[in-house]
PDB file of C-alpha atoms in Angstrom:
ATOM      1  CA  UNK P 182     -47.489 -40.451  42.281  1.00 39.00           C
ATOM      2  CA  UNK P 183     -47.279 -36.971  41.572  1.00 45.00           C
ATOM      3  CA  UNK P 184     -44.582 -35.859  42.535  1.00 50.00           C
ATOM      4  CA  UNK P 185     -42.122 -37.396  40.279  1.00 52.00           C
ATOM      5  CA  UNK P 186     -41.219 -37.496  36.468  1.00 50.00           C
ATOM      6  CA  UNK P 187     -43.413 -40.701  34.985  1.00 56.00           C
ATOM      7  CA  UNK P 188     -41.460 -41.404  31.869  1.00 82.00           C
ATOM      8  CA  UNK P 189     -38.756 -42.293  34.775  1.00 88.00           C
ATOM      9  CA  UNK P 190     -40.949 -44.771  37.034  1.00 85.00           C
ATOM     10  CA  UNK P 191     -42.290 -46.331  34.018  1.00 84.00           C
ATOM     11  CA  UNK P 192     -38.961 -46.875  33.054  1.00 87.00           C
ATOM     12  CA  UNK P 193     -36.867 -50.432  33.386  1.00 89.00           C
ATOM     13  CA  UNK P 194     -33.204 -51.002  34.452  1.00 85.00           C
ATOM     14  CA  UNK P 195     -31.773 -52.242  32.094  1.00 83.00           C
ATOM     15  CA  UNK P 196     -28.321 -54.289  33.301  1.00 82.00           C
ATOM     16  CA  UNK P 197     -25.079 -52.594  32.745  1.00 78.00           C
ATOM     17  CA  UNK P 198     -21.517 -54.383  32.475  1.00 72.00           C
ATOM     18  CA  UNK P 199     -19.976 -51.671  31.875  1.00 65.00           C
ATOM     19  CA  UNK P 200     -18.177 -50.146  28.697  1.00 77.00           C
ATOM     20  CA  UNK P 201     -21.091 -47.658  29.111  1.00 84.00           C
ATOM     21  CA  UNK P 202     -20.154 -44.008  30.678  1.00 89.00           C
ATOM     22  CA  UNK P 203     -21.357 -42.794  33.481  1.00 91.00           C
ATOM     23  CA  UNK P 204     -23.325 -39.180  33.170  1.00 92.00           C
ATOM     24  CA  UNK P 205     -21.284 -36.348  33.099  1.00 93.00           C
ATOM     25  CA  UNK P 206     -22.035 -33.652  36.004  1.00 91.00           C
ATOM     26  CA  UNK P 207     -24.100 -31.197  33.803  1.00 92.00           C
ATOM     27  CA  UNK P 208     -25.654 -34.863  32.424  1.00 93.00           C
ATOM     28  CA  UNK P 209     -26.768 -35.851  35.996  1.00 93.00           C
ATOM     29  CA  UNK P 210     -27.934 -32.537  36.934  1.00 91.00           C
ATOM     30  CA  UNK P 211     -30.565 -32.299  34.258  1.00 91.00           C
ATOM     31  CA  UNK P 212     -31.625 -36.219  35.062  1.00 91.00           C
ATOM     32  CA  UNK P 213     -31.729 -34.644  38.921  1.00 92.00           C
ATOM     33  CA  UNK P 214     -34.024 -32.095  38.006  1.00 88.00           C
ATOM     34  CA  UNK P 215     -36.070 -34.698  36.289  1.00 87.00           C
ATOM     35  CA  UNK P 216     -37.184 -35.891  40.139  1.00 87.00           C
ATOM     36  CA  UNK P 217     -39.424 -33.022  41.172  1.00 65.00           C
ATOM     37  CA  UNK P 218     -38.512 -33.963  44.961  1.00 67.00           C
ATOM     38  CA  UNK P 219     -35.390 -32.242  43.921  1.00 59.00           C
ATOM     39  CA  UNK P 220     -35.999 -29.658  44.114  1.00 61.00           C
ATOM     40  CA  UNK P 221     -37.979 -30.076  47.732  1.00 66.00           C
ATOM     41  CA  UNK P 222     -35.026 -30.669  49.492  1.00 69.00           C
ATOM     42  CA  UNK P 223     -35.069 -34.416  47.845  1.00 89.00           C
ATOM     43  CA  UNK P 224     -32.609 -36.215  46.085  1.00 93.00           C
ATOM     44  CA  UNK P 225     -28.960 -34.574  45.494  1.00 93.00           C
ATOM     45  CA  UNK P 226     -25.504 -35.226  43.703  1.00 93.00           C
ATOM     46  CA  UNK P 227     -23.119 -35.626  46.127  1.00 93.00           C
ATOM     47  CA  UNK P 228     -19.333 -37.097  45.422  1.00 93.00           C
ATOM     48  CA  UNK P 229     -18.840 -34.927  42.595  1.00 88.00           C
ATOM     49  CA  UNK P 230     -21.326 -35.907  40.767  1.00 89.00           C
ATOM     50  CA  UNK P 231     -21.288 -39.598  40.645  1.00 93.00           C
ATOM     51  CA  UNK P 232     -23.773 -40.454  43.386  1.00 95.00           C
ATOM     52  CA  UNK P 233     -27.514 -39.623  44.455  1.00 96.00           C
ATOM     53  CA  UNK P 234     -28.357 -39.401  47.774  1.00 96.00           C
ATOM     54  CA  UNK P 235     -31.858 -38.671  49.954  1.00 95.00           C
ATOM     55  CA  UNK P 236     -32.305 -38.972  53.458  1.00 94.00           C
ATOM     56  CA  UNK P 237     -35.990 -39.515  54.898  1.00 94.00           C
ATOM     57  CA  UNK P 238     -37.879 -39.409  58.349  1.00 94.00           C
ATOM     58  CA  UNK P 239     -39.772 -41.192  59.852  1.00 95.00           C
ATOM     59  CA  UNK P 240     -41.526 -41.134  63.665  1.00 95.00           C
ATOM     60  CA  UNK P 241     -40.755 -44.103  64.478  1.00 95.00           C
ATOM     61  CA  UNK P 242     -38.065 -47.108  63.716  1.00 96.00           C
ATOM     62  CA  UNK P 243     -40.978 -49.818  62.480  1.00 95.00           C
ATOM     63  CA  UNK P 244     -41.993 -46.874  59.825  1.00 95.00           C
ATOM     64  CA  UNK P 245     -38.029 -46.462  58.193  1.00 96.00           C
ATOM     65  CA  UNK P 246     -37.833 -50.178  58.280  1.00 96.00           C
ATOM     66  CA  UNK P 247     -40.949 -50.560  56.236  1.00 96.00           C
ATOM     67  CA  UNK P 248     -39.734 -48.327  53.670  1.00 96.00           C
ATOM     68  CA  UNK P 249     -36.720 -49.603  54.014  1.00 97.00           C
ATOM     69  CA  UNK P 250     -38.199 -53.234  52.920  1.00 97.00           C
ATOM     70  CA  UNK P 251     -39.869 -51.681  49.948  1.00 97.00           C
ATOM     71  CA  UNK P 252     -37.024 -49.896  49.002  1.00 97.00           C
ATOM     72  CA  UNK P 253     -35.147 -53.025  48.584  1.00 97.00           C
ATOM     73  CA  UNK P 254     -38.147 -54.877  46.618  1.00 97.00           C
ATOM     74  CA  UNK P 255     -37.758 -51.736  44.139  1.00 96.00           C
ATOM     75  CA  UNK P 256     -34.405 -52.351  44.224  1.00 96.00           C
ATOM     76  CA  UNK P 257     -35.114 -56.901  43.643  1.00 96.00           C
ATOM     77  CA  UNK P 258     -37.411 -55.812  40.873  1.00 95.00           C
ATOM     78  CA  UNK P 259     -35.146 -53.794  38.964  1.00 95.00           C
ATOM     79  CA  UNK P 260     -32.131 -55.875  40.554  1.00 91.00           C
ATOM     80  CA  UNK P 261     -30.312 -52.603  40.851  1.00 93.00           C
ATOM     81  CA  UNK P 262     -28.627 -51.638  44.069  1.00 95.00           C
ATOM     82  CA  UNK P 263     -28.403 -48.866  46.651  1.00 96.00           C
ATOM     83  CA  UNK P 264     -26.888 -48.793  49.851  1.00 96.00           C
ATOM     84  CA  UNK P 265     -29.047 -48.092  52.899  1.00 97.00           C
ATOM     85  CA  UNK P 266     -28.024 -46.600  55.920  1.00 97.00           C
ATOM     86  CA  UNK P 267     -31.099 -47.073  58.597  1.00 96.00           C
ATOM     87  CA  UNK P 268     -32.050 -46.269  62.347  1.00 96.00           C
ATOM     88  CA  UNK P 269     -34.412 -45.166  64.461  1.00 96.00           C
ATOM     89  CA  UNK P 270     -36.518 -42.556  62.292  1.00 95.00           C
ATOM     90  CA  UNK P 271     -34.773 -42.646  59.222  1.00 96.00           C
ATOM     91  CA  UNK P 272     -33.395 -43.496  56.253  1.00 96.00           C
ATOM     92  CA  UNK P 273     -30.898 -42.780  53.353  1.00 97.00           C
ATOM     93  CA  UNK P 274     -30.498 -43.883  50.559  1.00 97.00           C
ATOM     94  CA  UNK P 275     -27.294 -43.660  48.318  1.00 97.00           C
ATOM     95  CA  UNK P 276     -27.402 -44.407  44.901  1.00 96.00           C
ATOM     96  CA  UNK P 277     -23.845 -45.403  42.440  1.00 94.00           C
ATOM     97  CA  UNK P 278     -23.250 -47.621  38.879  1.00 91.00           C
ATOM     98  CA  UNK P 279     -20.477 -49.193  40.125  1.00 87.00           C
ATOM     99  CA  UNK P 280     -20.035 -51.006  36.702  1.00 87.00           C
ATOM    100  CA  UNK P 281     -19.874 -47.362  35.316  1.00 89.00           C
ATOM    101  CA  UNK P 282     -17.768 -45.635  38.109  1.00 88.00           C
ATOM    102  CA  UNK P 283     -20.702 -42.625  38.416  1.00 92.00           C
ATOM    103  CA  UNK P 284     -23.801 -42.364  37.945  1.00 94.00           C
ATOM    104  CA  UNK P 285     -26.208 -43.943  35.337  1.00 93.00           C
ATOM    105  CA  UNK P 286     -29.664 -43.479  34.287  1.00 93.00           C
ATOM    106  CA  UNK P 287     -30.630 -46.761  36.350  1.00 94.00           C
ATOM    107  CA  UNK P 288     -30.372 -44.300  39.596  1.00 95.00           C
ATOM    108  CA  UNK P 289     -32.483 -42.501  38.206  1.00 94.00           C
ATOM    109  CA  UNK P 290     -34.910 -44.709  37.760  1.00 94.00           C
ATOM    110  CA  UNK P 291     -35.141 -46.430  41.119  1.00 95.00           C
ATOM    111  CA  UNK P 292     -34.593 -42.960  42.846  1.00 94.00           C
ATOM    112  CA  UNK P 293     -38.120 -42.014  40.608  1.00 93.00           C
ATOM    113  CA  UNK P 294     -39.484 -45.458  42.093  1.00 93.00           C
ATOM    114  CA  UNK P 295     -38.504 -44.293  45.319  1.00 94.00           C
ATOM    115  CA  UNK P 296     -39.988 -41.254  45.965  1.00 91.00           C
ATOM    116  CA  UNK P 297     -43.542 -42.967  45.003  1.00 89.00           C
ATOM    117  CA  UNK P 298     -42.887 -44.201  48.276  1.00 89.00           C
ATOM    118  CA  UNK P 299     -42.771 -40.623  49.881  1.00 67.00           C
ATOM    119  CA  UNK P 300     -43.767 -40.759  53.661  1.00 63.00           C
ATOM    120  CA  UNK P 301     -46.293 -38.280  54.896  1.00 54.00           C
ATOM    121  CA  UNK P 302     -44.950 -35.850  56.770  1.00 50.00           C
TER     122      UNK P 302
END
């Protein structure tokens, strides 16, 4: 867990049913900075700061799918679900809180937890 901000890793996602404002691009950038993976090609702000995305590489299909299953477990426990694309040797994870139309702290909590699964290079 050394590559991730411990405070985000240890937080739980809070239910978000709208009525809450999305993070501004500046707030999202600040949150992104709390994910240490962001400065080594990790999570990136996309869609004008309304989502975060990261691509993971793997040596084969089996490891990619194992990783996706671990991400699914985190999503289930946190009740906060990403968009996932996967195939032979890769997985792409994208988070956005649809209820607020942008990013919320929950997206970064899940990203921090996913960073603990970081595959070996």
